[in-house]
Amino acid sequence: MTSLTLDQHQDESRRAQKQADRWLIAGTILMGTLVLGPLGLPVFCRGILLLRKAQRGGLSVRPMMVTLIGYVIILDAAINSIGWGLDIFANHALITRTIFTAWGNLMDGGYFWHYNELWIGGAGAPGEKAWIIVCIAVVFPMRIAAAIGFLQMRRWGHQWMIVTCWFGLIAWMGYILNMTMYADVRYAGVAFPVLGWWLYNIFYITPFLAIPYLHTVNREIFSD
Amino acid sequence: MSEKSAEVDASPELPLGTTPPFARMHKWLKRGLFVCLFGLVIEGALTVPALAVWYGWPSLSLTEICSELMKVRYSDDTLECTQPYPLSGPPFGGAPEAAGQQTAQDRWGIQPVPGYPRVGFRELVHIHEDRQAAGNG
């Protein structure tokens, strides 16, 4: 039985990691468009399987949890940014006007009430624009950058994932409390108020699943 | 003969970075993340078709749905969605489509309360057809 030298092992591991990452990145990009998600999911899963195969084959690849957290956080940020980006920059496109106001009428009146009456267009609910802008300009870009560093197994990536995922506590609490203060605007005349919103948005809690891992993972696996 | 140290994280079953005290938590976090991943993708893909069907597609075109929702939103049956909207509109400085509207029914105050009615499953189709029949009759 031949065994690999250290160099060979490292080359083999790097090659396997790169191969898996190609599928993972392609899958995440497709899923990040929201509408092409079903195409992206099998592509992404292939990357996961390649990574698992490499791991079981004894190669030194990135831990599955790091991979999963990194890419899912990027996906979460991308999907939010696409939606809110449309609200800021494309609020008079037909698809935005129709689908956003439809979503607003179904689940969150903030996206229906006086939609496209503000000078900047888009959602007019009190406080909503501020949260949209701070999230797509600050929170999500920082989180994506941190996730990229995290996926590269960098120490700064791990540290900044902790910071930017904790941002999420502020973002969620601030956003929901703002909705609560103006609950009538957000929920009066809506088909599936409150529960509809929560059932739809619960899947965006990914940063809160990442935080416990980030605080309990052995930090030595991240290098400078 | 040596006792197996409780601190050994070289256990072959544990992923890199996961120590025994946190193994179970990491396992459940991983499962939660997969649930979120599949949830996000599936609901993301279903959002546009589900909304379109709920609000009357294909009986109504997207532009008609847009117009009907605008009529409900601003309580004004004469409003239509201008399609395509000029590129000079927001955020590039031009006026938004509802600029200066006066017909929206709200109870104003420190916490406004909208006055539009709830729209049910494909109710926009009936509203649209009734209005067309009333217009022709």
mmCIF file with all atom_site columns, N, CA and C in Angstrom, chain A residues 11-57:
data_model
loop_
_atom_site.group_PDB
_atom_site.id
_atom_site.type_symbol
_atom_site.label_atom_id
_atom_site.label_alt_id
_atom_site.label_comp_id
_atom_site.label_asym_id
_atom_site.label_entity_id
_atom_site.label_seq_id
_atom_site.pdbx_PDB_ins_code
_atom_site.Cartn_x
_atom_site.Cartn_y
_atom_site.Cartn_z
_atom_site.occupancy
_atom_site.B_iso_or_equiv
_atom_site.pdbx_formal_charge
_atom_site.auth_seq_id
_atom_site.auth_comp_id
_atom_site.auth_asym_id
_atom_site.auth_atom_id
_atom_site.pdbx_PDB_model_num
ATOM 1   N N  . ASP A 1 11 ? -1.050  18.633 -1.516 1.00 0.00 ? 11 ASP A N  1
ATOM 2   C CA . ASP A 1 11 ? -1.498  18.957 -2.871 1.00 0.00 ? 11 ASP A CA 1
ATOM 3   C C  . ASP A 1 11 ? -2.843  18.337 -3.156 1.00 0.00 ? 11 ASP A C  1
ATOM 4   N N  . GLU A 1 12 ? -2.961  17.084 -2.791 1.00 0.00 ? 12 GLU A N  1
ATOM 5   C CA . GLU A 1 12 ? -4.203  16.339 -3.008 1.00 0.00 ? 12 GLU A CA 1
ATOM 6   C C  . GLU A 1 12 ? -5.354  17.017 -2.256 1.00 0.00 ? 12 GLU A C  1
ATOM 7   N N  . SER A 1 13 ? -5.074  17.418 -1.008 1.00 0.00 ? 13 SER A N  1
ATOM 8   C CA . SER A 1 13 ? -6.103  18.077 -0.191 1.00 0.00 ? 13 SER A CA 1
ATOM 9   C C  . SER A 1 13 ? -6.513  19.403 -0.813 1.00 0.00 ? 13 SER A C  1
ATOM 10  N N  . ARG A 1 14 ? -5.499  20.158 -1.267 1.00 0.00 ? 14 ARG A N  1
ATOM 11  C CA . ARG A 1 14 ? -5.810  21.472 -1.848 1.00 0.00 ? 14 ARG A CA 1
ATOM 12  C C  . ARG A 1 14 ? -6.645  21.312 -3.100 1.00 0.00 ? 14 ARG A C  1
ATOM 13  N N  . ARG A 1 15 ? -6.294  20.314 -3.905 1.00 0.00 ? 15 ARG A N  1
ATOM 14  C CA . ARG A 1 15 ? -7.009  20.074 -5.148 1.00 0.00 ? 15 ARG A CA 1
ATOM 15  C C  . ARG A 1 15 ? -8.469  19.709 -4.859 1.00 0.00 ? 15 ARG A C  1
ATOM 16  N N  . ALA A 1 16 ? -8.646  18.808 -3.877 1.00 0.00 ? 16 ALA A N  1
ATOM 17  C CA . ALA A 1 16 ? -9.999  18.374 -3.528 1.00 0.00 ? 16 ALA A CA 1
ATOM 18  C C  . ALA A 1 16 ? -10.817 19.552 -2.992 1.00 0.00 ? 16 ALA A C  1
ATOM 19  N N  . GLN A 1 17 ? -10.182 20.387 -2.161 1.00 0.00 ? 17 GLN A N  1
ATOM 20  C CA . GLN A 1 17 ? -10.869 21.551 -1.600 1.00 0.00 ? 17 GLN A CA 1
ATOM 21  C C  . GLN A 1 17 ? -11.300 22.505 -2.701 1.00 0.00 ? 17 GLN A C  1
ATOM 22  N N  . LYS A 1 18 ? -10.376 22.767 -3.648 1.00 0.00 ? 18 LYS A N  1
ATOM 23  C CA . LYS A 1 18 ? -10.694 23.690 -4.752 1.00 0.00 ? 18 LYS A CA 1
ATOM 24  C C  . LYS A 1 18 ? -11.841 23.154 -5.595 1.00 0.00 ? 18 LYS A C  1
ATOM 25  N N  . GLN A 1 19 ? -11.803 21.851 -5.842 1.00 0.00 ? 19 GLN A N  1
ATOM 26  C CA . GLN A 1 19 ? -12.849 21.249 -6.671 1.00 0.00 ? 19 GLN A CA 1
ATOM 27  C C  . GLN A 1 19 ? -14.211 21.404 -5.990 1.00 0.00 ? 19 GLN A C  1
ATOM 28  N N  . ALA A 1 20 ? -14.253 21.093 -4.706 1.00 0.00 ? 20 ALA A N  1
ATOM 29  C CA . ALA A 1 20 ? -15.515 21.230 -3.971 1.00 0.00 ? 20 ALA A CA 1
ATOM 30  C C  . ALA A 1 20 ? -15.980 22.679 -3.961 1.00 0.00 ? 20 ALA A C  1
ATOM 31  N N  . ASP A 1 21 ? -15.020 23.603 -3.753 1.00 0.00 ? 21 ASP A N  1
ATOM 32  C CA . ASP A 1 21 ? -15.382 25.029 -3.671 1.00 0.00 ? 21 ASP A CA 1
ATOM 33  C C  . ASP A 1 21 ? -15.946 25.553 -4.981 1.00 0.00 ? 21 ASP A C  1
ATOM 34  N N  . ARG A 1 22 ? -15.495 25.025 -6.102 1.00 0.00 ? 22 ARG A N  1
ATOM 35  C CA . ARG A 1 22 ? -16.044 25.474 -7.389 1.00 0.00 ? 22 ARG A CA 1
ATOM 36  C C  . ARG A 1 22 ? -17.544 25.199 -7.438 1.00 0.00 ? 22 ARG A C  1
ATOM 37  N N  . TRP A 1 23 ? -17.932 24.014 -7.034 1.00 0.00 ? 23 TRP A N  1
ATOM 38  C CA . TRP A 1 23 ? -19.348 23.663 -7.020 1.00 0.00 ? 23 TRP A CA 1
ATOM 39  C C  . TRP A 1 23 ? -20.099 24.468 -5.965 1.00 0.00 ? 23 TRP A C  1
ATOM 40  N N  . LEU A 1 24 ? -19.498 24.637 -4.808 1.00 0.00 ? 24 LEU A N  1
ATOM 41  C CA . LEU A 1 24 ? -20.160 25.368 -3.724 1.00 0.00 ? 24 LEU A CA 1
ATOM 42  C C  . LEU A 1 24 ? -20.392 26.829 -4.116 1.00 0.00 ? 24 LEU A C  1
ATOM 43  N N  . ILE A 1 25 ? -19.380 27.443 -4.729 1.00 0.00 ? 25 ILE A N  1
ATOM 44  C CA . ILE A 1 25 ? -19.503 28.856 -5.115 1.00 0.00 ? 25 ILE A CA 1
ATOM 45  C C  . ILE A 1 25 ? -20.559 29.008 -6.205 1.00 0.00 ? 25 ILE A C  1
ATOM 46  N N  . ALA A 1 26 ? -20.492 28.145 -7.212 1.00 0.00 ? 26 ALA A N  1
ATOM 47  C CA . ALA A 1 26 ? -21.480 28.219 -8.300 1.00 0.00 ? 26 ALA A CA 1
ATOM 48  C C  . ALA A 1 26 ? -22.889 28.039 -7.745 1.00 0.00 ? 26 ALA A C  1
ATOM 49  N N  . GLY A 1 27 ? -23.032 27.053 -6.877 1.00 0.00 ? 27 GLY A N  1
ATOM 50  C CA . GLY A 1 27 ? -24.347 26.793 -6.275 1.00 0.00 ? 27 GLY A CA 1
ATOM 51  C C  . GLY A 1 27 ? -24.848 27.982 -5.483 1.00 0.00 ? 27 GLY A C  1
ATOM 52  N N  . THR A 1 28 ? -23.958 28.593 -4.706 1.00 0.00 ? 28 THR A N  1
ATOM 53  C CA . THR A 1 28 ? -24.365 29.729 -3.873 1.00 0.00 ? 28 THR A CA 1
ATOM 54  C C  . THR A 1 28 ? -24.749 30.926 -4.733 1.00 0.00 ? 28 THR A C  1
ATOM 55  N N  . ILE A 1 29 ? -24.004 31.157 -5.818 1.00 0.00 ? 29 ILE A N  1
ATOM 56  C CA . ILE A 1 29 ? -24.335 32.274 -6.709 1.00 0.00 ? 29 ILE A CA 1
ATOM 57  C C  . ILE A 1 29 ? -25.731 32.072 -7.283 1.00 0.00 ? 29 ILE A C  1
ATOM 58  N N  . LEU A 1 30 ? -26.008 30.854 -7.751 1.00 0.00 ? 30 LEU A N  1
ATOM 59  C CA . LEU A 1 30 ? -27.333 30.582 -8.315 1.00 0.00 ? 30 LEU A CA 1
ATOM 60  C C  . LEU A 1 30 ? -28.424 30.731 -7.258 1.00 0.00 ? 30 LEU A C  1
ATOM 61  N N  . MET A 1 31 ? -28.180 30.180 -6.075 1.00 0.00 ? 31 MET A N  1
ATOM 62  C CA . MET A 1 31 ? -29.190 30.282 -5.017 1.00 0.00 ? 31 MET A CA 1
ATOM 63  C C  . MET A 1 31 ? -29.372 31.721 -4.573 1.00 0.00 ? 31 MET A C  1
ATOM 64  N N  . GLY A 1 32 ? -28.304 32.494 -4.666 1.00 0.00 ? 32 GLY A N  1
ATOM 65  C CA . GLY A 1 32 ? -28.372 33.894 -4.239 1.00 0.00 ? 32 GLY A CA 1
ATOM 66  C C  . GLY A 1 32 ? -29.275 34.752 -5.104 1.00 0.00 ? 32 GLY A C  1
ATOM 67  N N  . THR A 1 33 ? -29.588 34.267 -6.304 1.00 0.00 ? 33 THR A N  1
ATOM 68  C CA . THR A 1 33 ? -30.505 35.025 -7.159 1.00 0.00 ? 33 THR A CA 1
ATOM 69  C C  . THR A 1 33 ? -31.953 34.813 -6.750 1.00 0.00 ? 33 THR A C  1
ATOM 70  N N  . LEU A 1 34 ? -32.192 33.968 -5.808 1.00 0.00 ? 34 LEU A N  1
ATOM 71  C CA . LEU A 1 34 ? -33.526 33.630 -5.297 1.00 0.00 ? 34 LEU A CA 1
ATOM 72  C C  . LEU A 1 34 ? -34.317 32.794 -6.288 1.00 0.00 ? 34 LEU A C  1
ATOM 73  N N  . VAL A 1 35 ? -34.562 33.336 -7.463 1.00 0.00 ? 35 VAL A N  1
ATOM 74  C CA . VAL A 1 35 ? -35.437 32.636 -8.400 1.00 0.00 ? 35 VAL A CA 1
ATOM 75  C C  . VAL A 1 35 ? -34.758 31.415 -9.035 1.00 0.00 ? 35 VAL A C  1
ATOM 76  N N  . LEU A 1 36 ? -33.401 31.422 -9.115 1.00 0.00 ? 36 LEU A N  1
ATOM 77  C CA . LEU A 1 36 ? -32.693 30.277 -9.691 1.00 0.00 ? 36 LEU A CA 1
ATOM 78  C C  . LEU A 1 36 ? -32.256 29.295 -8.593 1.00 0.00 ? 36 LEU A C  1
ATOM 79  N N  . GLY A 1 37 ? -32.802 29.461 -7.417 1.00 0.00 ? 37 GLY A N  1
ATOM 80  C CA . GLY A 1 37 ? -32.438 28.631 -6.281 1.00 0.00 ? 37 GLY A CA 1
ATOM 81  C C  . GLY A 1 37 ? -32.477 27.140 -6.527 1.00 0.00 ? 37 GLY A C  1
ATOM 82  N N  . PRO A 1 38 ? -33.567 26.628 -7.099 1.00 0.00 ? 38 PRO A N  1
ATOM 83  C CA . PRO A 1 38 ? -33.656 25.171 -7.313 1.00 0.00 ? 38 PRO A CA 1
ATOM 84  C C  . PRO A 1 38 ? -32.551 24.637 -8.219 1.00 0.00 ? 38 PRO A C  1
ATOM 85  N N  . LEU A 1 39 ? -31.992 25.497 -9.083 1.00 0.00 ? 39 LEU A N  1
ATOM 86  C CA . LEU A 1 39 ? -30.863 25.062 -9.901 1.00 0.00 ? 39 LEU A CA 1
ATOM 87  C C  . LEU A 1 39 ? -29.598 25.020 -9.051 1.00 0.00 ? 39 LEU A C  1
ATOM 88  N N  . GLY A 1 40 ? -29.486 25.987 -8.161 1.00 0.00 ? 40 GLY A N  1
ATOM 89  C CA . GLY A 1 40 ? -28.271 26.110 -7.364 1.00 0.00 ? 40 GLY A CA 1
ATOM 90  C C  . GLY A 1 40 ? -28.138 25.060 -6.280 1.00 0.00 ? 40 GLY A C  1
ATOM 91  N N  . LEU A 1 41 ? -29.277 24.622 -5.735 1.00 0.00 ? 41 LEU A N  1
ATOM 92  C CA . LEU A 1 41 ? -29.216 23.698 -4.604 1.00 0.00 ? 41 LEU A CA 1
ATOM 93  C C  . LEU A 1 41 ? -28.526 22.377 -4.945 1.00 0.00 ? 41 LEU A C  1
ATOM 94  N N  . PRO A 1 42 ? -28.877 21.697 -6.032 1.00 0.00 ? 42 PRO A N  1
ATOM 95  C CA . PRO A 1 42 ? -28.160 20.460 -6.362 1.00 0.00 ? 42 PRO A CA 1
ATOM 96  C C  . PRO A 1 42 ? -26.684 20.708 -6.649 1.00 0.00 ? 42 PRO A C  1
ATOM 97  N N  . VAL A 1 43 ? -26.366 21.839 -7.260 1.00 0.00 ? 43 VAL A N  1
ATOM 98  C CA . VAL A 1 43 ? -24.961 22.161 -7.534 1.00 0.00 ? 43 VAL A CA 1
ATOM 99  C C  . VAL A 1 43 ? -24.210 22.307 -6.215 1.00 0.00 ? 43 VAL A C  1
ATOM 100 N N  . PHE A 1 44 ? -24.826 23.020 -5.272 1.00 0.00 ? 44 PHE A N  1
ATOM 101 C CA . PHE A 1 44 ? -24.221 23.219 -3.960 1.00 0.00 ? 44 PHE A CA 1
ATOM 102 C C  . PHE A 1 44 ? -24.049 21.893 -3.240 1.00 0.00 ? 44 PHE A C  1
ATOM 103 N N  . CYS A 1 45 ? -25.087 21.055 -3.288 1.00 0.00 ? 45 CYS A N  1
ATOM 104 C CA . CYS A 1 45 ? -25.032 19.764 -2.592 1.00 0.00 ? 45 CYS A CA 1
ATOM 105 C C  . CYS A 1 45 ? -23.926 18.884 -3.151 1.00 0.00 ? 45 CYS A C  1
ATOM 106 N N  . ARG A 1 46 ? -23.674 18.995 -4.454 1.00 0.00 ? 46 ARG A N  1
ATOM 107 C CA . ARG A 1 46 ? -22.570 18.217 -5.034 1.00 0.00 ? 46 ARG A CA 1
ATOM 108 C C  . ARG A 1 46 ? -21.253 18.653 -4.396 1.00 0.00 ? 46 ARG A C  1
ATOM 109 N N  . GLY A 1 47 ? -21.109 19.955 -4.197 1.00 0.00 ? 47 GLY A N  1
ATOM 110 C CA . GLY A 1 47 ? -19.894 20.446 -3.544 1.00 0.00 ? 47 GLY A CA 1
ATOM 111 C C  . GLY A 1 47 ? -19.749 19.889 -2.137 1.00 0.00 ? 47 GLY A C  1
ATOM 112 N N  . ILE A 1 48 ? -20.869 19.829 -1.413 1.00 0.00 ? 48 ILE A N  1
ATOM 113 C CA . ILE A 1 48 ? -20.861 19.285 -0.043 1.00 0.00 ? 48 ILE A CA 1
ATOM 114 C C  . ILE A 1 48 ? -20.440 17.810 -0.059 1.00 0.00 ? 48 ILE A C  1
ATOM 115 N N  . LEU A 1 49 ? -21.001 17.076 -1.041 1.00 0.00 ? 49 LEU A N  1
ATOM 116 C CA . LEU A 1 49 ? -20.673 15.645 -1.115 1.00 0.00 ? 49 LEU A CA 1
ATOM 117 C C  . LEU A 1 49 ? -19.204 15.426 -1.460 1.00 0.00 ? 49 LEU A C  1
ATOM 118 N N  . LEU A 1 50 ? -18.668 16.264 -2.348 1.00 0.00 ? 50 LEU A N  1
ATOM 119 C CA . LEU A 1 50 ? -17.256 16.166 -2.711 1.00 0.00 ? 50 LEU A CA 1
ATOM 120 C C  . LEU A 1 50 ? -16.381 16.418 -1.483 1.00 0.00 ? 50 LEU A C  1
ATOM 121 N N  . LEU A 1 51 ? -16.779 17.386 -0.703 1.00 0.00 ? 51 LEU A N  1
ATOM 122 C CA . LEU A 1 51 ? -16.028 17.733 0.503  1.00 0.00 ? 51 LEU A CA 1
ATOM 123 C C  . LEU A 1 51 ? -16.083 16.583 1.504  1.00 0.00 ? 51 LEU A C  1
ATOM 124 N N  . ARG A 1 52 ? -17.260 15.989 1.632  1.00 0.00 ? 52 ARG A N  1
ATOM 125 C CA . ARG A 1 52 ? -17.426 14.886 2.585  1.00 0.00 ? 52 ARG A CA 1
ATOM 126 C C  . ARG A 1 52 ? -16.593 13.686 2.145  1.00 0.00 ? 52 ARG A C  1
ATOM 127 N N  . LYS A 1 53 ? -16.571 13.453 0.829  1.00 0.00 ? 53 LYS A N  1
ATOM 128 C CA . LYS A 1 53 ? -15.795 12.327 0.301  1.00 0.00 ? 53 LYS A CA 1
ATOM 129 C C  . LYS A 1 53 ? -14.307 12.554 0.579  1.00 0.00 ? 53 LYS A C  1
ATOM 130 N N  . ALA A 1 54 ? -13.852 13.785 0.368  1.00 0.00 ? 54 ALA A N  1
ATOM 131 C CA . ALA A 1 54 ? -12.447 14.089 0.609  1.00 0.00 ? 54 ALA A CA 1
ATOM 132 C C  . ALA A 1 54 ? -12.098 13.900 2.085  1.00 0.00 ? 54 ALA A C  1
ATOM 133 N N  . GLN A 1 55 ? -13.019 14.340 2.947  1.00 0.00 ? 55 GLN A N  1
ATOM 134 C CA . GLN A 1 55 ? -12.802 14.213 4.391  1.00 0.00 ? 55 GLN A CA 1
ATOM 135 C C  . GLN A 1 55 ? -12.687 12.754 4.791  1.00 0.00 ? 55 GLN A C  1
ATOM 136 N N  . ARG A 1 56 ? -13.604 11.940 4.276  1.00 0.00 ? 56 ARG A N  1
ATOM 137 C CA . ARG A 1 56 ? -13.602 10.524 4.631  1.00 0.00 ? 56 ARG A CA 1
ATOM 138 C C  . ARG A 1 56 ? -12.413 9.812  4.044  1.00 0.00 ? 56 ARG A C  1
ATOM 139 N N  . GLY A 1 57 ? -11.879 10.377 2.939  1.00 0.00 ? 57 GLY A N  1
ATOM 140 C CA . GLY A 1 57 ? -10.685 9.795  2.330  1.00 0.00 ? 57 GLY A CA 1
ATOM 141 C C  . GLY A 1 57 ? -9.410  10.193 3.059  1.00 0.00 ? 57 GLY A C  1
#
